Amino acid sequence: MSVTDGRQAFPAPAKLNLDLRITGRREDGYHNIESIFCLIDLQDTVYLKPRNDGKIILHNPVDGMPQEADLSYRAASLLQKYARTPAGVEIWLDKKIPTGAGLGGGSSDAATVLLVLNRWWQCGLTQRQLIELGATLGADVPFFIFGKNAFASGIGEKLIGMDIPKQWYVIVKPPVHVSTAKIFTHECLTRDSASSIMPTFQNLQPFRNDMQAVVFKEYPEVWKAYSELSRYGFALMTGSGACVFTACQDRNSAYNIYRQVSDLYEAYLAEGLSKHPLLSV
């Protein structure tokens, strides 16, 4: 955390889905999933500056969208009614996590806003209450509030901490934006994977992503990137895409792969984290 011109900087890390299975469709139209969520050190920075006039101002919405549509703005607006102080804030987003990539950047930004403003505004909400609030914003938000690597179920709001071996990841972003809604409503999507009885990192091997085949069919650019990365090891898509990744046991191995694929694609070299950086603040 640092201070710049009255603004304070807070981290918002990305995530990878090391395993993702869809176990059913709910009556409300959402899907039940089971997934291993892993934090990585690729991160956005969320700058916050308190106001005492009740105004929420997002200075640079992502992709030029109206500020009211941005998850960070919506998170602050949602939390405002719980505030016990004059609740206002200015928000700036320094984006390093690519959007539409399956890395959870927007959800992570929103979670950071909720975590910080819960303290600043003296809302007094518990982690469980913040998770429930975050779930109304998006299925990935609860994980970032939980703040530790986890096995997720439900729509992503039921979280159990999971030990994940220390790994480095090479992530490739093909030049395409995948529509999550399009994938979840696709007629060919697998929706009947069996639920895990004893979910552990080892028991869920070999990992898979139930959305991967449909994304490959609809977005050949993702298939092409996956095929390239598969030359160097086991590759998998994260979330609903578009990013694909491979895991390595040490940084040197990951860096050697990164050097090869970064000549062809937008690529990232990331270290796995055991907890959210805000847990150390």
mmCIF file of C-alpha atoms in Angstrom:
data_model
loop_
_atom_site.group_PDB
_atom_site.id
_atom_site.type_symbol
_atom_site.label_atom_id
_atom_site.label_comp_id
_atom_site.label_asym_id
_atom_site.label_seq_id
_atom_site.Cartn_x
_atom_site.Cartn_y
_atom_site.Cartn_z
ATOM 1 C CA MET A 1 0.000 0.000 0.000
ATOM 2 C CA SER A 2 1.280 3.459 -0.885
ATOM 3 C CA VAL A 3 0.006 7.032 -0.796
ATOM 4 C CA THR A 4 -0.009 9.371 -3.813
ATOM 5 C CA ASP A 5 -1.672 12.844 -3.810
ATOM 6 C CA GLY A 6 -4.134 11.787 -1.138
ATOM 7 C CA ARG A 7 -4.902 8.573 -2.989
ATOM 8 C CA GLN A 8 -4.043 5.249 -1.445
ATOM 9 C CA ALA A 9 -3.078 2.272 -3.613
ATOM 10 C CA PHE A 10 -4.428 -1.215 -3.001
ATOM 11 C CA PRO A 11 -3.704 -4.483 -4.843
ATOM 12 C CA ALA A 12 -6.261 -6.496 -6.800
ATOM 13 C CA PRO A 13 -4.692 -9.819 -7.894
ATOM 14 C CA ALA A 14 -5.868 -12.025 -10.751
ATOM 15 C CA LYS A 15 -6.941 -15.650 -10.433
ATOM 16 C CA LEU A 16 -6.693 -18.868 -12.379
ATOM 17 C CA ASN A 17 -9.199 -21.691 -12.401
ATOM 18 C CA LEU A 18 -6.948 -24.722 -12.133
ATOM 19 C CA ASP A 19 -9.999 -26.949 -12.483
ATOM 20 C CA LEU A 20 -13.562 -26.028 -13.441
ATOM 21 C CA ARG A 21 -16.570 -28.329 -13.613
ATOM 22 C CA ILE A 22 -20.240 -27.505 -14.134
ATOM 23 C CA THR A 23 -22.437 -29.730 -11.989
ATOM 24 C CA GLY A 24 -25.888 -28.454 -12.940
ATOM 25 C CA ARG A 25 -28.136 -25.605 -13.992
ATOM 26 C CA ARG A 26 -30.142 -23.786 -11.341
ATOM 27 C CA GLU A 27 -33.763 -22.677 -11.514
ATOM 28 C CA ASP A 28 -32.622 -19.042 -11.515
ATOM 29 C CA GLY A 29 -30.658 -19.636 -14.718
ATOM 30 C CA TYR A 30 -27.242 -19.656 -13.075
ATOM 31 C CA HIS A 31 -25.023 -22.730 -13.029
ATOM 32 C CA ASN A 32 -23.590 -24.656 -10.112
ATOM 33 C CA ILE A 33 -19.861 -25.106 -10.454
ATOM 34 C CA GLU A 34 -16.970 -26.724 -8.674
ATOM 35 C CA SER A 35 -13.583 -25.121 -9.189
ATOM 36 C CA ILE A 36 -10.103 -24.662 -7.782
ATOM 37 C CA PHE A 37 -9.345 -20.943 -7.570
ATOM 38 C CA CYS A 38 -5.706 -19.882 -7.341
ATOM 39 C CA LEU A 39 -4.434 -16.340 -6.729
ATOM 40 C CA ILE A 40 -1.528 -15.096 -8.862
ATOM 41 C CA ASP A 41 0.728 -12.056 -8.615
ATOM 42 C CA LEU A 42 -0.499 -10.474 -11.860
ATOM 43 C CA GLN A 43 -2.536 -7.618 -10.414
ATOM 44 C CA ASP A 44 -4.373 -4.368 -10.947
ATOM 45 C CA THR A 45 -3.910 -1.435 -8.579
ATOM 46 C CA VAL A 46 -7.009 0.273 -7.199
ATOM 47 C CA TYR A 47 -6.448 3.853 -6.030
ATOM 48 C CA LEU A 48 -8.948 5.185 -3.520
ATOM 49 C CA LYS A 49 -9.389 8.657 -2.051
ATOM 50 C CA PRO A 50 -12.033 9.298 0.610
ATOM 51 C CA ARG A 51 -14.702 11.968 0.228
ATOM 52 C CA ASN A 52 -17.104 13.243 2.869
ATOM 53 C CA ASP A 53 -19.922 14.383 0.585
ATOM 54 C CA GLY A 54 -21.397 10.990 -0.263
ATOM 55 C CA LYS A 55 -20.277 11.095 -3.894
ATOM 56 C CA ILE A 56 -18.738 8.067 -5.627
ATOM 57 C CA ILE A 57 -16.580 8.992 -8.608
ATOM 58 C CA LEU A 58 -14.815 6.490 -10.863
ATOM 59 C CA HIS A 59 -12.328 8.504 -12.888
ATOM 60 C CA ASN A 60 -11.410 5.930 -15.523
ATOM 61 C CA PRO A 61 -14.063 3.254 -16.171
ATOM 62 C CA VAL A 62 -12.767 0.217 -18.052
ATOM 63 C CA ASP A 63 -13.209 0.317 -21.830
ATOM 64 C CA GLY A 64 -15.016 3.653 -21.596
ATOM 65 C CA MET A 65 -18.199 2.156 -20.139
ATOM 66 C CA PRO A 66 -20.480 4.352 -17.980
ATOM 67 C CA GLN A 67 -19.128 4.440 -14.433
ATOM 68 C CA GLU A 68 -22.416 3.054 -13.105
ATOM 69 C CA ALA A 69 -21.800 -0.162 -15.058
ATOM 70 C CA ASP A 70 -18.297 -0.738 -13.699
ATOM 71 C CA LEU A 71 -18.033 -3.364 -10.955
ATOM 72 C CA SER A 72 -15.802 -1.148 -8.810
ATOM 73 C CA TYR A 73 -18.353 1.674 -8.814
ATOM 74 C CA ARG A 74 -21.201 -0.755 -8.197
ATOM 75 C CA ALA A 75 -19.304 -2.292 -5.269
ATOM 76 C CA ALA A 76 -18.889 1.090 -3.582
ATOM 77 C CA SER A 77 -22.498 2.028 -4.266
ATOM 78 C CA LEU A 78 -23.727 -1.274 -2.849
ATOM 79 C CA LEU A 79 -21.707 -0.854 0.344
ATOM 80 C CA GLN A 80 -22.656 2.772 0.893
ATOM 81 C CA LYS A 81 -25.926 2.021 2.673
ATOM 82 C CA TYR A 82 -24.008 0.212 5.451
ATOM 83 C CA ALA A 83 -21.670 3.144 6.131
ATOM 84 C CA ARG A 84 -21.473 4.748 9.556
ATOM 85 C CA THR A 85 -19.440 7.725 8.360
ATOM 86 C CA PRO A 86 -19.937 10.312 5.579
ATOM 87 C CA ALA A 87 -19.378 7.808 2.793
ATOM 88 C CA GLY A 88 -17.881 8.944 -0.446
ATOM 89 C CA VAL A 89 -14.871 7.884 -2.481
ATOM 90 C CA GLU A 90 -12.918 8.582 -5.656
ATOM 91 C CA ILE A 91 -11.643 5.544 -7.567
ATOM 92 C CA TRP A 92 -8.899 5.126 -10.163
ATOM 93 C CA LEU A 93 -8.089 1.775 -11.771
ATOM 94 C CA ASP A 94 -4.581 0.954 -12.995
ATOM 95 C CA LYS A 95 -5.341 -2.088 -15.126
ATOM 96 C CA LYS A 96 -2.702 -4.745 -15.694
ATOM 97 C CA ILE A 97 -5.070 -7.746 -15.838
ATOM 98 C CA PRO A 98 -6.511 -8.105 -19.351
ATOM 99 C CA THR A 99 -10.301 -7.902 -19.602
ATOM 100 C CA GLY A 100 -12.506 -10.651 -21.010
ATOM 101 C CA ALA A 101 -9.762 -13.126 -20.240
ATOM 102 C CA GLY A 102 -11.064 -15.409 -17.489
ATOM 103 C CA LEU A 103 -8.641 -13.902 -14.956
ATOM 104 C CA GLY A 104 -11.238 -12.126 -12.820
ATOM 105 C CA GLY A 105 -9.806 -8.615 -13.067
ATOM 106 C CA GLY A 106 -13.053 -6.691 -12.728
ATOM 107 C CA SER A 107 -14.238 -8.929 -9.897
ATOM 108 C CA SER A 108 -10.935 -8.514 -8.076
ATOM 109 C CA ASP A 109 -11.127 -4.722 -8.385
ATOM 110 C CA ALA A 110 -14.636 -4.802 -6.913
ATOM 111 C CA ALA A 111 -13.554 -7.059 -4.049
ATOM 112 C CA THR A 112 -10.684 -4.725 -3.173
ATOM 113 C CA VAL A 113 -13.100 -1.791 -3.078
ATOM 114 C CA LEU A 114 -15.423 -3.715 -0.739
ATOM 115 C CA LEU A 115 -12.601 -4.817 1.566
ATOM 116 C CA VAL A 116 -11.090 -1.351 1.920
ATOM 117 C CA LEU A 117 -14.292 0.670 2.163
ATOM 118 C CA ASN A 118 -15.735 -1.735 4.720
ATOM 119 C CA ARG A 119 -12.951 -0.420 6.994
ATOM 120 C CA TRP A 120 -12.910 3.184 5.857
ATOM 121 C CA TRP A 121 -16.662 3.622 6.146
ATOM 122 C CA GLN A 122 -16.842 1.620 9.403
ATOM 123 C CA CYS A 123 -19.506 -0.651 7.936
ATOM 124 C CA GLY A 124 -18.605 -3.483 10.292
ATOM 125 C CA LEU A 125 -19.582 -6.239 7.863
ATOM 126 C CA THR A 126 -18.089 -9.666 8.484
ATOM 127 C CA GLN A 127 -16.224 -11.558 5.781
ATOM 128 C CA ARG A 128 -19.283 -13.774 5.276
ATOM 129 C CA GLN A 129 -21.521 -10.723 4.859
ATOM 130 C CA LEU A 130 -19.079 -9.197 2.375
ATOM 131 C CA ILE A 131 -19.000 -12.474 0.442
ATOM 132 C CA GLU A 132 -22.795 -12.524 0.236
ATOM 133 C CA LEU A 133 -22.771 -8.903 -0.908
ATOM 134 C CA GLY A 134 -20.047 -9.608 -3.428
ATOM 135 C CA ALA A 135 -21.973 -12.539 -4.893
ATOM 136 C CA THR A 136 -24.663 -10.102 -6.064
ATOM 137 C CA LEU A 137 -22.015 -8.374 -8.186
ATOM 138 C CA GLY A 138 -20.449 -11.429 -9.809
ATOM 139 C CA ALA A 139 -19.603 -15.076 -9.226
ATOM 140 C CA ASP A 140 -15.838 -14.448 -8.861
ATOM 141 C CA VAL A 141 -16.084 -11.602 -6.330
ATOM 142 C CA PRO A 142 -16.601 -13.878 -3.264
ATOM 143 C CA PHE A 143 -13.306 -15.675 -3.896
ATOM 144 C CA PHE A 144 -11.275 -12.482 -3.819
ATOM 145 C CA ILE A 145 -12.981 -11.439 -0.586
ATOM 146 C CA PHE A 146 -12.235 -14.891 0.859
ATOM 147 C CA GLY A 147 -8.613 -14.089 0.099
ATOM 148 C CA LYS A 148 -7.075 -17.572 0.006
ATOM 149 C CA ASN A 149 -6.729 -20.312 -2.579
ATOM 150 C CA ALA A 150 -9.933 -22.271 -2.451
ATOM 151 C CA PHE A 151 -12.273 -24.952 -3.676
ATOM 152 C CA ALA A 152 -15.459 -23.196 -4.756
ATOM 153 C CA SER A 153 -18.949 -24.574 -5.230
ATOM 154 C CA GLY A 154 -22.462 -23.208 -5.684
ATOM 155 C CA ILE A 155 -22.139 -20.318 -8.122
ATOM 156 C CA GLY A 156 -18.716 -19.663 -6.605
ATOM 157 C CA GLU A 157 -19.801 -18.294 -3.226
ATOM 158 C CA LYS A 158 -19.242 -21.481 -1.197
ATOM 159 C CA LEU A 159 -15.524 -21.529 -0.460
ATOM 160 C CA ILE A 160 -13.197 -23.887 1.378
ATOM 161 C CA GLY A 161 -9.502 -23.124 1.700
ATOM 162 C CA MET A 162 -7.261 -25.429 -0.354
ATOM 163 C CA ASP A 163 -3.514 -25.970 -0.238
ATOM 164 C CA ILE A 164 -1.996 -25.582 -3.687
ATOM 165 C CA PRO A 165 1.675 -26.392 -4.338
ATOM 166 C CA LYS A 166 3.897 -23.447 -5.147
ATOM 167 C CA GLN A 167 3.828 -23.016 -8.923
ATOM 168 C CA TRP A 168 4.650 -20.544 -11.653
ATOM 169 C CA TYR A 169 2.269 -19.983 -14.536
ATOM 170 C CA VAL A 170 2.672 -18.960 -18.159
ATOM 171 C CA ILE A 171 -0.535 -17.328 -19.370
ATOM 172 C CA VAL A 172 -1.369 -16.657 -23.009
ATOM 173 C CA LYS A 173 -4.052 -14.173 -24.069
ATOM 174 C CA PRO A 174 -5.291 -14.766 -27.623
ATOM 175 C CA PRO A 175 -6.608 -11.714 -29.514
ATOM 176 C CA VAL A 176 -10.284 -12.339 -28.792
ATOM 177 C CA HIS A 177 -12.899 -11.446 -26.159
ATOM 178 C CA VAL A 178 -15.017 -14.434 -25.078
ATOM 179 C CA SER A 179 -18.654 -13.815 -24.136
ATOM 180 C CA THR A 180 -19.302 -15.646 -20.857
ATOM 181 C CA ALA A 181 -23.068 -15.461 -21.438
ATOM 182 C CA LYS A 182 -22.691 -17.047 -24.864
ATOM 183 C CA ILE A 183 -20.732 -19.974 -23.425
ATOM 184 C CA PHE A 184 -23.055 -20.588 -20.462
ATOM 185 C CA THR A 185 -26.115 -20.669 -22.745
ATOM 186 C CA HIS A 186 -24.502 -22.845 -25.428
ATOM 187 C CA GLU A 187 -26.437 -26.012 -26.216
ATOM 188 C CA CYS A 188 -23.261 -28.107 -26.272
ATOM 189 C CA LEU A 189 -22.023 -27.062 -22.832
ATOM 190 C CA THR A 190 -21.389 -29.910 -20.379
ATOM 191 C CA ARG A 191 -23.615 -29.306 -17.348
ATOM 192 C CA ASP A 192 -23.691 -32.659 -15.596
ATOM 193 C CA SER A 193 -20.224 -33.270 -14.163
ATOM 194 C CA ALA A 194 -20.268 -35.339 -10.987
ATOM 195 C CA SER A 195 -19.741 -33.506 -7.706
ATOM 196 C CA SER A 196 -16.489 -34.161 -5.867
ATOM 197 C CA ILE A 197 -16.757 -36.177 -2.651
ATOM 198 C CA MET A 198 -13.334 -35.267 -1.235
ATOM 199 C CA PRO A 199 -12.033 -32.279 -3.212
ATOM 200 C CA THR A 200 -8.275 -31.865 -2.869
ATOM 201 C CA PHE A 201 -5.600 -30.677 -5.268
ATOM 202 C CA GLN A 202 -4.497 -34.274 -5.842
ATOM 203 C CA ASN A 203 -7.922 -35.924 -5.891
ATOM 204 C CA LEU A 204 -9.186 -33.671 -8.666
ATOM 205 C CA GLN A 205 -6.358 -34.574 -11.045
ATOM 206 C CA PRO A 206 -6.385 -34.652 -14.004
ATOM 207 C CA PHE A 207 -7.694 -31.101 -14.122
ATOM 208 C CA ARG A 208 -10.178 -29.993 -16.745
ATOM 209 C CA ASN A 209 -12.447 -27.106 -17.733
ATOM 210 C CA ASP A 210 -15.974 -28.011 -18.815
ATOM 211 C CA MET A 211 -16.289 -24.796 -20.849
ATOM 212 C CA GLN A 212 -13.109 -25.352 -22.822
ATOM 213 C CA ALA A 213 -14.504 -27.489 -25.665
ATOM 214 C CA VAL A 214 -17.334 -25.042 -26.388
ATOM 215 C CA VAL A 215 -14.980 -22.055 -26.351
ATOM 216 C CA PHE A 216 -12.619 -23.848 -28.749
ATOM 217 C CA LYS A 217 -15.552 -24.480 -31.085
ATOM 218 C CA GLU A 218 -16.809 -20.900 -31.054
ATOM 219 C CA TYR A 219 -13.469 -19.114 -30.815
ATOM 220 C CA PRO A 220 -10.785 -20.838 -32.922
ATOM 221 C CA GLU A 221 -8.254 -18.224 -31.806
ATOM 222 C CA VAL A 222 -8.398 -19.721 -28.302
ATOM 223 C CA TRP A 223 -7.878 -23.215 -29.700
ATOM 224 C CA LYS A 224 -4.863 -21.977 -31.654
ATOM 225 C CA ALA A 225 -3.304 -20.420 -28.543
ATOM 226 C CA TYR A 226 -4.028 -23.574 -26.537
ATOM 227 C CA SER A 227 -2.375 -25.724 -29.198
ATOM 228 C CA GLU A 228 0.732 -23.561 -29.173
ATOM 229 C CA LEU A 229 1.051 -23.593 -25.378
ATOM 230 C CA SER A 230 0.428 -27.372 -25.290
ATOM 231 C CA ARG A 231 3.749 -27.837 -27.065
ATOM 232 C CA TYR A 232 5.452 -27.004 -23.755
ATOM 233 C CA GLY A 233 3.280 -28.839 -21.232
ATOM 234 C CA PHE A 234 -0.258 -29.501 -20.027
ATOM 235 C CA ALA A 235 -2.362 -26.468 -20.949
ATOM 236 C CA LEU A 236 -5.805 -25.445 -19.750
ATOM 237 C CA MET A 237 -8.210 -22.572 -20.221
ATOM 238 C CA THR A 238 -9.120 -20.446 -17.187
ATOM 239 C CA GLY A 239 -12.731 -19.498 -16.471
ATOM 240 C CA SER A 240 -14.750 -18.982 -19.630
ATOM 241 C CA GLY A 241 -11.601 -17.834 -21.442
ATOM 242 C CA ALA A 242 -9.982 -16.418 -23.381
ATOM 243 C CA CYS A 243 -6.692 -17.038 -21.521
ATOM 244 C CA VAL A 244 -4.964 -20.404 -21.475
ATOM 245 C CA PHE A 245 -2.141 -21.313 -19.120
ATOM 246 C CA THR A 246 0.383 -23.950 -18.143
ATOM 247 C CA ALA A 247 1.910 -24.547 -14.719
ATOM 248 C CA CYS A 248 5.612 -25.018 -13.915
ATOM 249 C CA GLN A 249 7.404 -26.053 -10.744
ATOM 250 C CA ASP A 250 10.056 -23.320 -10.923
ATOM 251 C CA ARG A 251 10.499 -19.862 -12.356
ATOM 252 C CA ASN A 252 13.268 -20.768 -14.800
ATOM 253 C CA SER A 253 11.129 -23.392 -16.522
ATOM 254 C CA ALA A 254 8.229 -20.959 -16.736
ATOM 255 C CA TYR A 255 10.428 -18.161 -18.038
ATOM 256 C CA ASN A 256 11.815 -20.361 -20.824
ATOM 257 C CA ILE A 257 8.272 -21.102 -22.012
ATOM 258 C CA TYR A 258 7.270 -17.466 -21.626
ATOM 259 C CA ARG A 259 10.151 -16.370 -23.870
ATOM 260 C CA GLN A 260 8.928 -18.690 -26.617
ATOM 261 C CA VAL A 261 5.216 -17.857 -26.544
ATOM 262 C CA SER A 262 5.579 -14.123 -25.924
ATOM 263 C CA ASP A 263 6.977 -13.759 -29.437
ATOM 264 C CA LEU A 264 3.613 -14.940 -30.747
ATOM 265 C CA TYR A 265 1.057 -13.785 -28.204
ATOM 266 C CA GLU A 266 0.313 -11.370 -25.418
ATOM 267 C CA ALA A 267 1.705 -13.426 -22.546
ATOM 268 C CA TYR A 268 2.276 -13.190 -18.810
ATOM 269 C CA LEU A 269 4.611 -14.868 -16.351
ATOM 270 C CA ALA A 270 2.956 -15.110 -12.934
ATOM 271 C CA GLU A 271 3.765 -16.577 -9.547
ATOM 272 C CA GLY A 272 1.106 -18.367 -7.554
ATOM 273 C CA LEU A 273 0.102 -16.732 -4.268
ATOM 274 C CA SER A 274 -1.171 -18.409 -1.113
ATOM 275 C CA LYS A 275 -3.233 -15.435 0.037
ATOM 276 C CA HIS A 276 -4.538 -12.050 -1.073
ATOM 277 C CA PRO A 277 -1.973 -9.246 -0.532
ATOM 278 C CA LEU A 278 -4.568 -7.262 1.436
ATOM 279 C CA LEU A 279 -4.575 -9.962 4.116
ATOM 280 C CA SER A 280 -1.063 -8.784 5.002
ATOM 281 C CA VAL A 281 -2.044 -5.107 5.328
#
